[in-house]
Short mmCIF file of C-alpha atoms in Angstrom, two decimals:
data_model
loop_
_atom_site.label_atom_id
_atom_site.label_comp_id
_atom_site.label_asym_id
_atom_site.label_seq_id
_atom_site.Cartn_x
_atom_site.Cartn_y
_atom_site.Cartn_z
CA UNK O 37 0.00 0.00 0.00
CA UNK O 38 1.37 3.56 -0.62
CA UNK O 39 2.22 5.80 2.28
CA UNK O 40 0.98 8.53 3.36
CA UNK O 41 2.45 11.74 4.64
CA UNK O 42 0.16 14.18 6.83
CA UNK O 43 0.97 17.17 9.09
CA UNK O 44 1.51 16.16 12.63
CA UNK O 45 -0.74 19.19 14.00
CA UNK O 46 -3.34 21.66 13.39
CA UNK O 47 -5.50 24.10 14.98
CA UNK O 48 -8.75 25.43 14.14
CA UNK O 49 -11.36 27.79 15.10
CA UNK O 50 -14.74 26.74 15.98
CA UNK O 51 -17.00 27.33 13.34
CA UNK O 52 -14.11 27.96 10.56
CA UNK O 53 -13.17 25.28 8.08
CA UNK O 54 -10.86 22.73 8.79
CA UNK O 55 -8.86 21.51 5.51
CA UNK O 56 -6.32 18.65 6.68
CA UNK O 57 -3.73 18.05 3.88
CA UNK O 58 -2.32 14.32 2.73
CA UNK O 59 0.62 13.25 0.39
CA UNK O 60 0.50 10.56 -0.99
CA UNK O 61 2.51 10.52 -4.25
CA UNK O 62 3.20 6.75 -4.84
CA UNK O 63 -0.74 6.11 -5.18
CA UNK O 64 -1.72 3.24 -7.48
CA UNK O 65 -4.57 3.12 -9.85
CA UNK O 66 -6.48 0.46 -7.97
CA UNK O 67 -6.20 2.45 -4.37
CA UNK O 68 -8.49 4.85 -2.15
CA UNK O 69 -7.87 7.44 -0.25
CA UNK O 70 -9.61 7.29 2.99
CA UNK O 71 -9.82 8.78 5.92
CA UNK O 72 -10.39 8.08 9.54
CA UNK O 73 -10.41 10.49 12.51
CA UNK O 74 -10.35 8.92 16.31
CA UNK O 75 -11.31 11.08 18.98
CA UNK O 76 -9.65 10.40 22.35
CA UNK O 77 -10.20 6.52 24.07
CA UNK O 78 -12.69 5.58 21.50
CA UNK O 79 -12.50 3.14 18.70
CA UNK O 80 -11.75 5.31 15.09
CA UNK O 81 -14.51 6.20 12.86
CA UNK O 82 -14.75 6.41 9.32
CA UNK O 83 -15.22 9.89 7.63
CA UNK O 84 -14.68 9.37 3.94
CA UNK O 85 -13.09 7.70 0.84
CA UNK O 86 -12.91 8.46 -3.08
CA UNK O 87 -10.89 7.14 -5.83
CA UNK O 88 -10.08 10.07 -7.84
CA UNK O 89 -13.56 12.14 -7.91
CA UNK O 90 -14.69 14.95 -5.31
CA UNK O 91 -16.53 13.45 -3.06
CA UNK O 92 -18.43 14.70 -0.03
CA UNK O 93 -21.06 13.33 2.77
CA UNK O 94 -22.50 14.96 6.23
CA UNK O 95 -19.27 14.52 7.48
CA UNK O 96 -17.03 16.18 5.43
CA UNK O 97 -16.04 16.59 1.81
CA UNK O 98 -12.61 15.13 0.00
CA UNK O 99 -10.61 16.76 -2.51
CA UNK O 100 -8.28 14.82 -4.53
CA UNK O 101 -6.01 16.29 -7.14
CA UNK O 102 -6.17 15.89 -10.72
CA UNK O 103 -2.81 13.45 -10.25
CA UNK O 104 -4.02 11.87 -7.56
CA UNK O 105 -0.97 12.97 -5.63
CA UNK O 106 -2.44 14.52 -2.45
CA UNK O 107 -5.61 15.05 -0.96
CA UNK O 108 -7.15 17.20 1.26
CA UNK O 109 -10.38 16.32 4.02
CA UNK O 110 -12.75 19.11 4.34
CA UNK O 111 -14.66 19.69 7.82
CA UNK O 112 -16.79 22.75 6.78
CA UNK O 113 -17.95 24.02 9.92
CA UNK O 114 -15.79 22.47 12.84
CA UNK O 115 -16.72 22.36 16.18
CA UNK O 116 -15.26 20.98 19.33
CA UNK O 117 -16.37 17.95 19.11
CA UNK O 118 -14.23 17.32 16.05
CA UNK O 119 -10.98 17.38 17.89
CA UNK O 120 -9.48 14.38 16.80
CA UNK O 121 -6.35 12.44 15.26
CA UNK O 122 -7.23 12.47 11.74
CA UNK O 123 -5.73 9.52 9.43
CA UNK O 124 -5.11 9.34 5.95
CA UNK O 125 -4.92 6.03 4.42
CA UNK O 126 -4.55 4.84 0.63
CA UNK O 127 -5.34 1.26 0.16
CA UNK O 128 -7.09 -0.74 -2.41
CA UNK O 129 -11.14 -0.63 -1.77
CA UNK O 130 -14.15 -1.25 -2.74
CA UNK O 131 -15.44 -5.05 -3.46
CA UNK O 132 -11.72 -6.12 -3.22
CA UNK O 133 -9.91 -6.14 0.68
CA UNK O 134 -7.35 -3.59 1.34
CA UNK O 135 -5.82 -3.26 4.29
CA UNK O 136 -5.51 -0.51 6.58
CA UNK O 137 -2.35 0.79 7.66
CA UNK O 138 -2.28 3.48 9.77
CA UNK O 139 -0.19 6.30 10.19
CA UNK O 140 0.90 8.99 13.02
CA UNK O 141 -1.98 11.06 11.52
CA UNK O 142 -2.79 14.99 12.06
CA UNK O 143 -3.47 15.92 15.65
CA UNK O 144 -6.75 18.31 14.69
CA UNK O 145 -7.08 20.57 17.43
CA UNK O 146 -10.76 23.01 17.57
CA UNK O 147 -10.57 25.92 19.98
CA UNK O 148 -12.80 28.30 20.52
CA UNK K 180 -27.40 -2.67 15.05
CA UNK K 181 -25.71 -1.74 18.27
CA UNK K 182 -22.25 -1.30 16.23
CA UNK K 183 -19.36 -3.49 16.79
CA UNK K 184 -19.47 -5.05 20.70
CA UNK K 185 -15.91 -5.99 22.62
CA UNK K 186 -15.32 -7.38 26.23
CA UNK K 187 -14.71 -6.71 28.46
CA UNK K 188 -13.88 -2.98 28.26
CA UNK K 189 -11.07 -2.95 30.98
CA UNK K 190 -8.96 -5.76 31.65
CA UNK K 191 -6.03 -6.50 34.45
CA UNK K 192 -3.98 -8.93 34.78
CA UNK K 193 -0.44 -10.46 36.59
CA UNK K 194 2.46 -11.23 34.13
CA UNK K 195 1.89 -14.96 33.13
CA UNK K 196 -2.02 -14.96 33.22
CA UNK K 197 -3.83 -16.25 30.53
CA UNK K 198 -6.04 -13.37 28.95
CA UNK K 199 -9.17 -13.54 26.76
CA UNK K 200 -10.47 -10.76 24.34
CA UNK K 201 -14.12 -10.95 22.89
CA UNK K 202 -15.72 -8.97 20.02
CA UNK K 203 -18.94 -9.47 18.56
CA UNK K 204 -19.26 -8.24 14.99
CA UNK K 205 -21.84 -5.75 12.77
CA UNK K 206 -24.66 -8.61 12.16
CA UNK K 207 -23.73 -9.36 8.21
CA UNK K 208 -20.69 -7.96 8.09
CA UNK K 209 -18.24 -11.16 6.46
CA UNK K 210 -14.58 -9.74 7.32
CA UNK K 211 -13.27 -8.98 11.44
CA UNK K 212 -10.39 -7.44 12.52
CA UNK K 213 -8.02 -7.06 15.86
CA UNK K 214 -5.85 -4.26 15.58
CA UNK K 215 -3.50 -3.04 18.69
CA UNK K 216 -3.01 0.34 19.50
CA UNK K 217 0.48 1.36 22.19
CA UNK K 218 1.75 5.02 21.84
CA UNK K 219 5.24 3.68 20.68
CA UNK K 220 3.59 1.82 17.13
CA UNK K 221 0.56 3.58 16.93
CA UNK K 222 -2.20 1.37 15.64
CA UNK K 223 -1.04 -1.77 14.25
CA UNK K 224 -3.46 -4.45 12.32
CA UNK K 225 -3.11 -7.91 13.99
CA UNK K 226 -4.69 -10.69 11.92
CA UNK K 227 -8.43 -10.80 10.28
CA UNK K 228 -10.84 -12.77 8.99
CA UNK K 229 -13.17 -13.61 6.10
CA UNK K 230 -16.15 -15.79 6.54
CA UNK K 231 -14.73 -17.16 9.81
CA UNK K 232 -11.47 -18.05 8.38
CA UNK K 233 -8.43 -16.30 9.06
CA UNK K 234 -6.26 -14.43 6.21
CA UNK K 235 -3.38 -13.23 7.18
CA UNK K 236 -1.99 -13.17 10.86
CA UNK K 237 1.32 -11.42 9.65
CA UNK K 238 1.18 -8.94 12.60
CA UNK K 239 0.58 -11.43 15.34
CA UNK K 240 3.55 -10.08 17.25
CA UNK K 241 4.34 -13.99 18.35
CA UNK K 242 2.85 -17.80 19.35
CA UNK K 243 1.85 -16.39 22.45
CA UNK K 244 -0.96 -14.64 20.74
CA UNK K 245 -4.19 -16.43 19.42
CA UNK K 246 -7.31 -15.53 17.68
CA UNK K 247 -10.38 -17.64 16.99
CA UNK K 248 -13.40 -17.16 14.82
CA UNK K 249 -15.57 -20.00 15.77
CA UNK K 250 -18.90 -18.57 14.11
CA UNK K 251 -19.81 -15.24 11.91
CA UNK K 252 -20.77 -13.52 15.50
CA UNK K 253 -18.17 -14.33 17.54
CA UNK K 254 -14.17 -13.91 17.65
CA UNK K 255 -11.56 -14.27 20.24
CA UNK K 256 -7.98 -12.63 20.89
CA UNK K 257 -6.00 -15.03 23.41
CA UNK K 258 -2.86 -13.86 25.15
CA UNK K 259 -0.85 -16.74 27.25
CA UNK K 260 1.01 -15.99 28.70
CA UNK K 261 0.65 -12.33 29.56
CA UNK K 262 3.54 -9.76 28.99
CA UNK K 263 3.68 -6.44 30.45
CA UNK K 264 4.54 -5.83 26.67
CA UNK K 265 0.96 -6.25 25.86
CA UNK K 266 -0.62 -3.72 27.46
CA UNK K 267 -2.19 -1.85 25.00
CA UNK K 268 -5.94 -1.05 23.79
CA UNK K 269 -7.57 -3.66 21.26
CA UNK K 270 -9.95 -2.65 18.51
CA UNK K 271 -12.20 -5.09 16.85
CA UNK K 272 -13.87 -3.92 13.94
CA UNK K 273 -15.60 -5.37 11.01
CA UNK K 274 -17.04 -4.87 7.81
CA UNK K 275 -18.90 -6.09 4.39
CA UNK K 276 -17.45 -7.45 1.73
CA UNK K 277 -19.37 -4.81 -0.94
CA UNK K 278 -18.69 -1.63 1.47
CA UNK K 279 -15.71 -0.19 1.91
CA UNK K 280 -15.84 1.43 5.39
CA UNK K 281 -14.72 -0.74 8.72
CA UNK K 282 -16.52 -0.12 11.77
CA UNK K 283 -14.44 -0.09 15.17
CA UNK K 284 -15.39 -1.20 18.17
CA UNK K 285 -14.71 0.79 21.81
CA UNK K 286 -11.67 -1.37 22.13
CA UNK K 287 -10.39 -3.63 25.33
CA UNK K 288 -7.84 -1.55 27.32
CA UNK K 289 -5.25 -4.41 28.81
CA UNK K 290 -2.63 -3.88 31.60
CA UNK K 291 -0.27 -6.54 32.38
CA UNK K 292 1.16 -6.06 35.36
#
């Protein structure tokens, strides 16, 4: 699977956009980007994947670049409650398995 | 569905005791996975399953780790015997075969004493 390579930190302001960046410039054809945030002592959730289209959901929205090379996860209107560790992860998806591996991920801190 | 169940939620335990993990997966959902989380490796995929059978146990850290799958409901994580090593929280999670998304559990948090 490729690797990923994310900011260690962030800060936001509640209310403001949060736009988390990803590299990931040894993407194959057949892999996702997807991302998964985990908020302190619970299990992480899923946000969002795409293969090389916009996509977005009433989480978040994902932009992907016209290479494919990087990414960035949208969080439109943050709040508080999305203080998180936010992981990128490119593996294959769909109908096929891919694994997940994860990463150090961005530390997404919301003040307010 | 009441998402992805594990027991117990806190677990601990003397160096050298035998310890058992439980999850309960997403009702349909065909693959399962343990994954351990330790702030030195982050979190780190142990072994899963498809239909009950297991795929690839590559990150079973060694023979002193176990995992069962004895029907599509249930799954097991066995530890004998215990290391301090292992302390660590364990995520179960599972997922369908057509989606794409896995769903965690709350995790088992272990300390081996």
């Amino acid at each position: 699977d490729a690797k990923t390579t994310q900011p260690p930190s962030m800060d936001c302001a509640e209310g403001r956009a949060a736009n988390l960046p990803c590299n990931h410039s040894t993407i194959s054809g057949n892999e996702y980007v997807y991302w998964y945030r985990q908020i302190h002592s619970q299990g992480p959730q899923y946000i969002i994947h795409g293969l090389k289209n916009n996509e977005t959901n009433e989480m978040a929205s994902l932009i992907i670049t016209e290479d494919r090379k990087s990414s960035t996860l949208i969080l439109p209107h943050a709040t508080l409650r999305d203080t998180a560790v936010y992981y990128c992860i490119v593996s294959a998806g769909g109908t096929s398995y891919g694994k997940l591996t994860f990463g150090q991920g961005t530390i997404l801190t919301v003040h307010p | 569905d009441a998402g992805v169940i594990q027991s117990p939620r806190h677990e601990v335990t003397e160096m050298g005791q035998e310890v058992t993990l439980r999850c309960k997966p997403i009702s349909g959902h065909d693959y399962l996975f343990w994954y351990r989380q330790t702030m030195m490796r982050g979190l780190e995929l142990l072994i899963y399953f498809n239909n009950n059978v297991p795929i690839d146990d590559s990150g079973m850290p060694e023979d002193r780790f176990s995992a069962k799958m004895p029907n599509a409901s249930f799954s097991t994580l066995k530890i004998q015997p215990s290391e301090p090593r292992d302390s660590a929280v364990y995520f179960c999670a599972s997922r369908l075969t057509a989606g794409s998304e896995q769903y965690f559990g709350p995790g088992t948090r272990l300390t081996v004493t």
